[in-house]
Amino acid sequence: MAVQTVATTNESADSTGSVDLGPASGLSCRECGERFDLGPIFACEVCFGPLEVAYDVPSGDPEALRKRIESGPENIWRYAPLLPVPADVADKPNLNPGWTKLVKADNLARELGVEAGKLFVKDDSGNPTHSFKDRVVAQALEAARAFGFTTLSCSSTGNLAGAVGAAAARAGFRSCVFIPHDLEQGKVVMAAVYGGELVGIEGNYDDVNRFCSELIGDPAGEGWGFVNVNLRPYYAEGSKTLAYEICEQLGWRLPDQIVIPIASGSQLTKIDKGLQELIKLGLVEDKPYKIFGAQAEGCSPVSVAFKAGHDVVRPQKPDTIAKSLAIGNPADGPYVLDICRRTGGAVEDVTDGQIVDAIKLLARTEGIFTETAGGTTLGVAKKLIEAGVIDPSLTTVVVNTGDGLKTLDAVAPTTGMTAVIRPNLDSFREAGLA
Ligand SMILES: *Cc1c(COP(=O)(O)O)cnc(C)c1O
Ligand SMILES: [Zn+2]
């Protein structure tokens, strides 16, 4: 993502002192720590570093906070006291994503040589538009409301476009979203069906993102909330809810190891932030955990940097079936490297063939049909277990971020009917199925 500051784009943004985003107290620069008022800005005016939401952390008894969360709604708003949203967020028109299943994957564990009861799949295909993107869009929507935007927009590798279209439809916003023109049909249909405008850009995701940064600075983009550009600090916070849910669903325990896909790297960095917050709040025991990042070989800038011991990420031109992860110049790449190194984890990549195998493995063992991003994540988990990098005796969570129905092409060539028979028993027997 191009790093640039952007002038506030509408009137209500000038009165940010009165913006109510619950416990969010401002924005702070991840590089130099400079503080800013809440507003639709995403880069530091001092050093151009990325901004993130700063909070008045709820103080007091962890037991009281835990009770409050547990008695909340079965969606991400149970964590509203820890998110940049107004206290009455659950009453507003919103898709209310989250509280997806944490599946104990014993069949998969057996195949991978992991101890029974220790392997889990956090299945975010169960969200309203079938990817984890509903979590982040829900936060950006509240920020858009608070700043007086009327159009929701984004640059997307596919899933985000659908999540924005659906959220805008529910909340009564106009939407206009941008995608690379050559995405999977499932993603295109899913993004278009909610009735907003969907624009294909002749180029890859990095071109789409660059275009959106230009549009923000232009009068044509005035009044537009780009969920992952000028609303990015708020958007990003939505991924913390994955960390909160995983720990709560494990009985308020941290997992030992967690495997997360990397596109821009935002989700991985915010899952780590969420885990750190739970430790600081006293909601989980403070103990070490390891974070592992997953990429496709055909778009592996972070994995390559990790293995080479580099701190900077060299951009790549993506070429992989894992299109939802195909960001060649990931904005959060350096932070991902920091986190995976600091926690003792790793970043690894797998081939397109291994992605397809992993999609089928998860379907065959646990009845979960994941998209290519999930195939990437599980493929990397398998590779790291086999290499002895992931410890099979410890609690491991693999994050499944999307739904296989959106990427049918990935498995269609190698799946199909066992046989076609006439509707009688002889024919059934002849086919060797009796
Ligand atoms: C967007 C996306 C991701 C990861 O996104 P980040 O940019 O790294 O936060 C992972 N899986 C799927 C299916 C996605 O759509
Ligand atoms: Zn700064």
PDB file of N, CA and C in Angstrom, residues 91-122:
ATOM      1  N   ASP A  91     -26.972  -2.817  18.287  1.00  0.00           N
ATOM      2  CA  ASP A  91     -28.326  -2.408  17.885  1.00  0.00           C
ATOM      3  C   ASP A  91     -28.354  -1.798  16.488  1.00  0.00           C
ATOM      4  N   LYS A  92     -27.192  -1.565  15.889  1.00  0.00           N
ATOM      5  CA  LYS A  92     -27.154  -0.911  14.580  1.00  0.00           C
ATOM      6  C   LYS A  92     -27.221  -1.953  13.458  1.00  0.00           C
ATOM      7  N   PRO A  93     -27.694  -1.510  12.252  1.00  0.00           N
ATOM      8  CA  PRO A  93     -27.739  -2.481  11.149  1.00  0.00           C
ATOM      9  C   PRO A  93     -26.339  -2.897  10.721  1.00  0.00           C
ATOM     10  N   ASN A  94     -26.049  -4.177  10.867  1.00  0.00           N
ATOM     11  CA  ASN A  94     -24.699  -4.698  10.713  1.00  0.00           C
ATOM     12  C   ASN A  94     -24.849  -6.185  10.463  1.00  0.00           C
ATOM     13  N   LEU A  95     -23.886  -6.806   9.819  1.00  0.00           N
ATOM     14  CA  LEU A  95     -24.019  -8.243   9.540  1.00  0.00           C
ATOM     15  C   LEU A  95     -23.721  -9.114  10.768  1.00  0.00           C
ATOM     16  N   ASN A  96     -23.231  -8.506  11.849  1.00  0.00           N
ATOM     17  CA  ASN A  96     -22.979  -9.244  13.092  1.00  0.00           C
ATOM     18  C   ASN A  96     -22.199 -10.540  12.878  1.00  0.00           C
ATOM     19  N   PRO A  97     -21.000 -10.445  12.328  1.00  0.00           N
ATOM     20  CA  PRO A  97     -20.217 -11.657  12.058  1.00  0.00           C
ATOM     21  C   PRO A  97     -19.581 -12.224  13.331  1.00  0.00           C
ATOM     22  N   GLY A  98     -18.851 -13.298  13.148  1.00  0.00           N
ATOM     23  CA  GLY A  98     -18.030 -13.840  14.219  1.00  0.00           C
ATOM     24  C   GLY A  98     -18.684 -14.943  15.024  1.00  0.00           C
ATOM     25  N   TRP A  99     -18.021 -15.306  16.132  1.00  0.00           N
ATOM     26  CA  TRP A  99     -18.396 -16.455  16.966  1.00  0.00           C
ATOM     27  C   TRP A  99     -18.540 -17.701  16.082  1.00  0.00           C
ATOM     28  N   THR A 100     -17.587 -17.850  15.192  1.00  0.00           N
ATOM     29  CA  THR A 100     -17.564 -19.019  14.311  1.00  0.00           C
ATOM     30  C   THR A 100     -17.011 -20.216  15.094  1.00  0.00           C
ATOM     31  N   LYS A 101     -17.152 -21.381  14.504  1.00  0.00           N
ATOM     32  CA  LYS A 101     -16.788 -22.606  15.231  1.00  0.00           C
ATOM     33  C   LYS A 101     -15.284 -22.794  15.372  1.00  0.00           C
ATOM     34  N   LEU A 102     -14.900 -23.273  16.531  1.00  0.00           N
ATOM     35  CA  LEU A 102     -13.538 -23.779  16.717  1.00  0.00           C
ATOM     36  C   LEU A 102     -13.687 -25.296  16.729  1.00  0.00           C
ATOM     37  N   VAL A 103     -13.272 -25.926  15.637  1.00  0.00           N
ATOM     38  CA  VAL A 103     -13.535 -27.352  15.446  1.00  0.00           C
ATOM     39  C   VAL A 103     -12.353 -28.176  15.962  1.00  0.00           C
ATOM     40  N   LYS A 104     -12.625 -29.084  16.883  1.00  0.00           N
ATOM     41  CA  LYS A 104     -11.574 -30.008  17.339  1.00  0.00           C
ATOM     42  C   LYS A 104     -11.375 -31.035  16.239  1.00  0.00           C
ATOM     43  N   ALA A 105     -10.200 -31.003  15.604  1.00  0.00           N
ATOM     44  CA  ALA A 105      -9.980 -31.736  14.353  1.00  0.00           C
ATOM     45  C   ALA A 105      -9.196 -33.024  14.622  1.00  0.00           C
ATOM     46  N   ASP A 106      -9.835 -33.979  15.290  1.00  0.00           N
ATOM     47  CA  ASP A 106      -9.117 -35.203  15.665  1.00  0.00           C
ATOM     48  C   ASP A 106      -8.790 -36.100  14.474  1.00  0.00           C
ATOM     49  N   ASN A 107      -9.660 -36.125  13.469  1.00  0.00           N
ATOM     50  CA  ASN A 107      -9.359 -36.946  12.281  1.00  0.00           C
ATOM     51  C   ASN A 107      -8.138 -36.392  11.545  1.00  0.00           C
ATOM     52  N   LEU A 108      -8.130 -35.079  11.409  1.00  0.00           N
ATOM     53  CA  LEU A 108      -6.993 -34.416  10.764  1.00  0.00           C
ATOM     54  C   LEU A 108      -5.730 -34.611  11.605  1.00  0.00           C
ATOM     55  N   ALA A 109      -5.882 -34.503  12.905  1.00  0.00           N
ATOM     56  CA  ALA A 109      -4.737 -34.684  13.818  1.00  0.00           C
ATOM     57  C   ALA A 109      -4.115 -36.064  13.610  1.00  0.00           C
ATOM     58  N   ARG A 110      -4.977 -37.083  13.512  1.00  0.00           N
ATOM     59  CA  ARG A 110      -4.478 -38.442  13.322  1.00  0.00           C
ATOM     60  C   ARG A 110      -3.658 -38.540  12.032  1.00  0.00           C
ATOM     61  N   GLU A 111      -4.167 -37.944  10.957  1.00  0.00           N
ATOM     62  CA  GLU A 111      -3.445 -37.969   9.666  1.00  0.00           C
ATOM     63  C   GLU A 111      -2.101 -37.263   9.748  1.00  0.00           C
ATOM     64  N   LEU A 112      -2.061 -36.205  10.543  1.00  0.00           N
ATOM     65  CA  LEU A 112      -0.844 -35.379  10.578  1.00  0.00           C
ATOM     66  C   LEU A 112       0.097 -35.783  11.702  1.00  0.00           C
ATOM     67  N   GLY A 113      -0.310 -36.773  12.490  1.00  0.00           N
ATOM     68  CA  GLY A 113       0.555 -37.210  13.583  1.00  0.00           C
ATOM     69  C   GLY A 113       0.563 -36.259  14.769  1.00  0.00           C
ATOM     70  N   VAL A 114      -0.549 -35.520  14.914  1.00  0.00           N
ATOM     71  CA  VAL A 114      -0.685 -34.614  16.065  1.00  0.00           C
ATOM     72  C   VAL A 114      -1.461 -35.342  17.153  1.00  0.00           C
ATOM     73  N   GLU A 115      -1.106 -35.088  18.406  1.00  0.00           N
ATOM     74  CA  GLU A 115      -1.777 -35.708  19.549  1.00  0.00           C
ATOM     75  C   GLU A 115      -3.282 -35.415  19.523  1.00  0.00           C
ATOM     76  N   ALA A 116      -4.082 -36.430  19.882  1.00  0.00           N
ATOM     77  CA  ALA A 116      -5.539 -36.255  19.886  1.00  0.00           C
ATOM     78  C   ALA A 116      -5.928 -35.112  20.821  1.00  0.00           C
ATOM     79  N   GLY A 117      -6.913 -34.320  20.376  1.00  0.00           N
ATOM     80  CA  GLY A 117      -7.403 -33.228  21.213  1.00  0.00           C
ATOM     81  C   GLY A 117      -6.563 -31.964  21.156  1.00  0.00           C
ATOM     82  N   LYS A 118      -5.484 -31.982  20.351  1.00  0.00           N
ATOM     83  CA  LYS A 118      -4.577 -30.833  20.347  1.00  0.00           C
ATOM     84  C   LYS A 118      -4.674 -29.963  19.090  1.00  0.00           C
ATOM     85  N   LEU A 119      -5.391 -30.471  18.063  1.00  0.00           N
ATOM     86  CA  LEU A 119      -5.441 -29.711  16.810  1.00  0.00           C
ATOM     87  C   LEU A 119      -6.846 -29.142  16.588  1.00  0.00           C
ATOM     88  N   PHE A 120      -6.911 -27.853  16.281  1.00  0.00           N
ATOM     89  CA  PHE A 120      -8.194 -27.177  16.085  1.00  0.00           C
ATOM     90  C   PHE A 120      -8.184 -26.398  14.772  1.00  0.00           C
ATOM     91  N   VAL A 121      -9.369 -26.329  14.145  1.00  0.00           N
ATOM     92  CA  VAL A 121      -9.544 -25.451  12.988  1.00  0.00           C
ATOM     93  C   VAL A 121     -10.522 -24.356  13.393  1.00  0.00           C
ATOM     94  N   LYS A 122     -10.078 -23.103  13.329  1.00  0.00           N
ATOM     95  CA  LYS A 122     -10.986 -21.978  13.555  1.00  0.00           C
ATOM     96  C   LYS A 122     -11.650 -21.699  12.220  1.00  0.00           C
TER      97      LYS A 122
END
